[in-house]
mmCIF file of C-alpha atoms in Angstrom:
data_model
loop_
_atom_site.group_PDB
_atom_site.id
_atom_site.type_symbol
_atom_site.label_atom_id
_atom_site.label_comp_id
_atom_site.label_asym_id
_atom_site.label_seq_id
_atom_site.Cartn_x
_atom_site.Cartn_y
_atom_site.Cartn_z
ATOM 1 C CA MET A 1 38.999 31.676 18.062
ATOM 2 C CA LYS A 2 39.744 35.130 19.423
ATOM 3 C CA ALA A 3 43.058 36.846 18.800
ATOM 4 C CA PRO A 4 45.402 36.644 21.775
ATOM 5 C CA ILE A 5 45.116 39.494 24.230
ATOM 6 C CA TRP A 6 48.813 39.400 24.937
ATOM 7 C CA ASP A 7 51.065 38.907 21.939
ATOM 8 C CA VAL A 8 54.512 37.989 23.298
ATOM 9 C CA HIS A 9 57.545 38.485 21.029
ATOM 10 C CA ASN A 10 60.403 39.254 23.439
ATOM 11 C CA VAL A 11 60.973 37.700 26.854
ATOM 12 C CA VAL A 12 63.826 39.097 28.953
ATOM 13 C CA ALA A 13 65.218 37.011 31.817
ATOM 14 C CA GLY A 14 67.570 38.591 34.351
ATOM 15 C CA ILE A 15 70.249 36.072 35.357
ATOM 16 C CA ASP A 16 72.665 36.457 38.283
ATOM 17 C CA GLY A 17 73.446 32.837 39.115
ATOM 18 C CA SER A 18 71.084 32.601 42.094
ATOM 19 C CA ASP A 19 68.581 29.756 42.364
ATOM 20 C CA GLN A 20 65.793 32.281 41.815
ATOM 21 C CA SER A 21 67.349 33.531 38.587
ATOM 22 C CA ARG A 22 67.767 29.948 37.372
ATOM 23 C CA HIS A 23 64.063 29.452 38.018
ATOM 24 C CA ALA A 24 63.365 32.735 36.185
ATOM 25 C CA ALA A 25 65.337 31.428 33.200
ATOM 26 C CA CYS A 26 63.296 28.202 33.179
ATOM 27 C CA VAL A 27 59.985 30.082 33.388
ATOM 28 C CA SER A 28 61.043 32.570 30.718
ATOM 29 C CA ALA A 29 62.116 29.770 28.363
ATOM 30 C CA ASP A 30 58.680 28.191 28.786
ATOM 31 C CA ILE A 31 56.931 31.508 28.057
ATOM 32 C CA ALA A 32 59.115 32.041 24.978
ATOM 33 C CA ARG A 33 58.479 28.505 23.693
ATOM 34 C CA ARG A 34 54.709 28.702 24.164
ATOM 35 C CA ASN A 35 54.554 32.027 22.322
ATOM 36 C CA GLY A 36 57.219 31.562 19.654
ATOM 37 C CA ALA A 37 59.048 34.495 21.223
ATOM 38 C CA THR A 38 62.717 35.409 21.396
ATOM 39 C CA LEU A 39 64.324 34.690 24.758
ATOM 40 C CA HIS A 40 66.874 37.223 25.988
ATOM 41 C CA LEU A 41 69.078 35.829 28.768
ATOM 42 C CA VAL A 42 70.672 38.906 30.325
ATOM 43 C CA THR A 43 73.268 39.129 33.052
ATOM 44 C CA ILE A 44 74.635 42.401 34.298
ATOM 45 C CA VAL A 45 77.827 42.466 36.337
ATOM 46 C CA ARG A 46 77.892 45.022 39.121
ATOM 47 C CA PRO A 47 81.481 46.234 39.493
ATOM 48 C CA PRO A 48 82.612 45.606 43.071
ATOM 49 C CA GLU A 49 83.840 48.508 45.111
ATOM 50 C CA GLY A 50 87.176 48.056 46.840
ATOM 51 C CA TRP A 51 87.314 44.280 46.332
ATOM 52 C CA TRP A 52 91.128 44.345 46.136
ATOM 53 C CA GLY A 53 91.379 45.190 49.837
ATOM 54 C CA ILE A 54 93.788 47.461 51.620
ATOM 55 C CA VAL A 55 97.023 46.137 50.147
ATOM 56 C CA GLY A 56 97.906 46.062 46.494
ATOM 57 C CA SER A 57 96.703 48.266 43.740
ATOM 58 C CA PRO A 58 93.371 48.028 41.986
ATOM 59 C CA PRO A 59 93.268 46.296 38.625
ATOM 60 C CA THR A 60 92.994 48.349 35.484
ATOM 61 C CA PRO A 61 89.412 49.036 34.409
ATOM 62 C CA SER A 62 89.772 46.807 31.351
ATOM 63 C CA ALA A 63 91.240 43.916 33.389
ATOM 64 C CA LEU A 64 88.475 44.235 35.973
ATOM 65 C CA SER A 65 85.777 44.382 33.324
ATOM 66 C CA LYS A 66 87.134 41.315 31.496
ATOM 67 C CA SER A 67 87.468 39.305 34.710
ATOM 68 C CA LEU A 68 83.931 40.111 35.812
ATOM 69 C CA THR A 69 82.307 39.497 32.443
ATOM 70 C CA ASP A 70 84.204 36.211 31.992
ATOM 71 C CA ALA A 71 82.934 34.986 35.366
ATOM 72 C CA GLN A 72 79.382 36.057 34.616
ATOM 73 C CA ARG A 73 79.567 34.520 31.119
ATOM 74 C CA GLU A 74 80.327 31.176 32.802
ATOM 75 C CA ILE A 75 77.212 31.558 34.948
ATOM 76 C CA LEU A 76 75.099 32.493 31.933
ATOM 77 C CA ASP A 77 76.440 29.548 29.921
ATOM 78 C CA SER A 78 75.735 27.233 32.859
ATOM 79 C CA VAL A 79 72.143 28.457 33.147
ATOM 80 C CA ALA A 80 71.599 28.173 29.379
ATOM 81 C CA SER A 81 72.965 24.612 29.371
ATOM 82 C CA GLU A 82 70.340 23.605 31.964
ATOM 83 C CA LEU A 83 67.455 24.808 29.786
ATOM 84 C CA ASP A 84 65.672 23.102 26.930
ATOM 85 C CA LEU A 85 66.199 25.781 24.292
ATOM 86 C CA ALA A 86 65.138 23.702 21.296
ATOM 87 C CA ASP A 87 63.024 25.750 18.892
ATOM 88 C CA ILE A 88 63.649 28.992 20.809
ATOM 89 C CA GLU A 89 65.611 31.916 19.430
ATOM 90 C CA VAL A 90 67.995 32.886 22.244
ATOM 91 C CA ILE A 91 70.077 36.011 22.661
ATOM 92 C CA GLN A 92 72.622 36.051 25.481
ATOM 93 C CA VAL A 93 73.861 39.362 26.864
ATOM 94 C CA VAL A 94 76.625 40.047 29.394
ATOM 95 C CA ASP A 95 77.317 43.648 30.371
ATOM 96 C CA VAL A 96 78.844 45.644 33.223
ATOM 97 C CA GLY A 97 76.982 48.275 35.219
ATOM 98 C CA ASP A 98 74.035 48.804 37.527
ATOM 99 C CA PRO A 99 71.909 45.637 37.126
ATOM 100 C CA ALA A 100 68.480 47.214 37.618
ATOM 101 C CA ARG A 101 69.104 50.193 35.350
ATOM 102 C CA MET A 102 70.711 48.109 32.621
ATOM 103 C CA LEU A 103 67.973 45.447 32.713
ATOM 104 C CA LEU A 104 65.375 48.183 32.395
ATOM 105 C CA ASP A 105 67.267 49.836 29.530
ATOM 106 C CA TYR A 106 67.735 46.516 27.736
ATOM 107 C CA ALA A 107 64.048 45.604 28.086
ATOM 108 C CA GLU A 108 63.102 48.972 26.629
ATOM 109 C CA LYS A 109 65.633 48.624 23.785
ATOM 110 C CA VAL A 110 64.231 45.241 22.656
ATOM 111 C CA ASP A 111 60.624 46.243 23.339
ATOM 112 C CA ALA A 112 60.213 43.432 25.876
ATOM 113 C CA ASP A 113 56.741 42.062 26.375
ATOM 114 C CA VAL A 114 57.658 40.627 29.776
ATOM 115 C CA MET A 115 60.680 40.528 32.053
ATOM 116 C CA VAL A 116 61.163 37.520 34.310
ATOM 117 C CA ILE A 117 63.447 37.909 37.312
ATOM 118 C CA GLY A 118 64.090 36.203 40.617
ATOM 119 C CA ARG A 119 62.508 37.686 43.686
ATOM 120 C CA ARG A 120 65.890 37.701 45.399
ATOM 121 C CA GLY A 121 69.349 37.907 43.922
ATOM 122 C CA ALA A 122 72.706 36.342 44.600
ATOM 123 C CA GLY A 123 73.825 38.981 47.131
ATOM 124 C CA LEU A 124 73.608 38.453 50.905
ATOM 125 C CA ILE A 125 71.299 41.406 51.549
ATOM 126 C CA GLU A 126 69.117 40.408 48.610
ATOM 127 C CA ARG A 127 68.703 36.925 50.095
ATOM 128 C CA ILE A 128 67.191 38.438 53.234
ATOM 129 C CA MET A 129 64.546 40.655 51.635
ATOM 130 C CA LEU A 130 63.017 41.423 48.271
ATOM 131 C CA GLY A 131 66.071 42.032 46.147
ATOM 132 C CA SER A 132 67.034 45.612 45.499
ATOM 133 C CA VAL A 133 67.284 44.866 41.767
ATOM 134 C CA ALA A 134 63.840 43.237 41.747
ATOM 135 C CA ASN A 135 62.389 46.099 43.753
ATOM 136 C CA ARG A 136 63.719 48.736 41.360
ATOM 137 C CA VAL A 137 62.699 46.761 38.279
ATOM 138 C CA ILE A 138 59.092 46.204 39.340
ATOM 139 C CA HIS A 139 58.696 49.899 40.109
ATOM 140 C CA ASP A 140 60.336 51.268 36.964
ATOM 141 C CA ALA A 141 59.676 48.748 34.189
ATOM 142 C CA ASP A 142 57.636 49.704 31.139
ATOM 143 C CA CYS A 143 56.625 46.071 30.583
ATOM 144 C CA PRO A 144 55.022 43.473 32.843
ATOM 145 C CA VAL A 145 57.464 41.906 35.315
ATOM 146 C CA LEU A 146 57.100 38.371 36.576
ATOM 147 C CA LEU A 147 58.873 37.713 39.887
ATOM 148 C CA VAL A 148 59.638 34.082 40.587
ATOM 149 C CA PRO A 149 60.684 32.458 43.879
#
């Protein structure tokens, strides 16, 4: 038997809570299982701009960061609970920043063999067209990117 052409050790899945990202998590778990690879479930919180409205004062940066990461952690935990993760090493990551840039940086840091992301994200604009995060990732990634519907 020939050696595999593609030796997969690290699979990164970008999770934002959308149906497409849930599908990406399922596909990435299957790739990780079939290859004995580590699955990295990654969610990046984009800080909202001006979400507090006209009245009131903005929250402190630490309060905002904690609130956003707690909410995204719930989404990540929900997605992970829907997956069959038996016999898969899983690393969960929640961070705050620009989703595309941070996904790309994380994939590079762990030497990802493939990144699996949804074709569209959770945002309204991203539901209408190819998501801006997906678009940036497929153009700038150093590893193969699998877009899922």
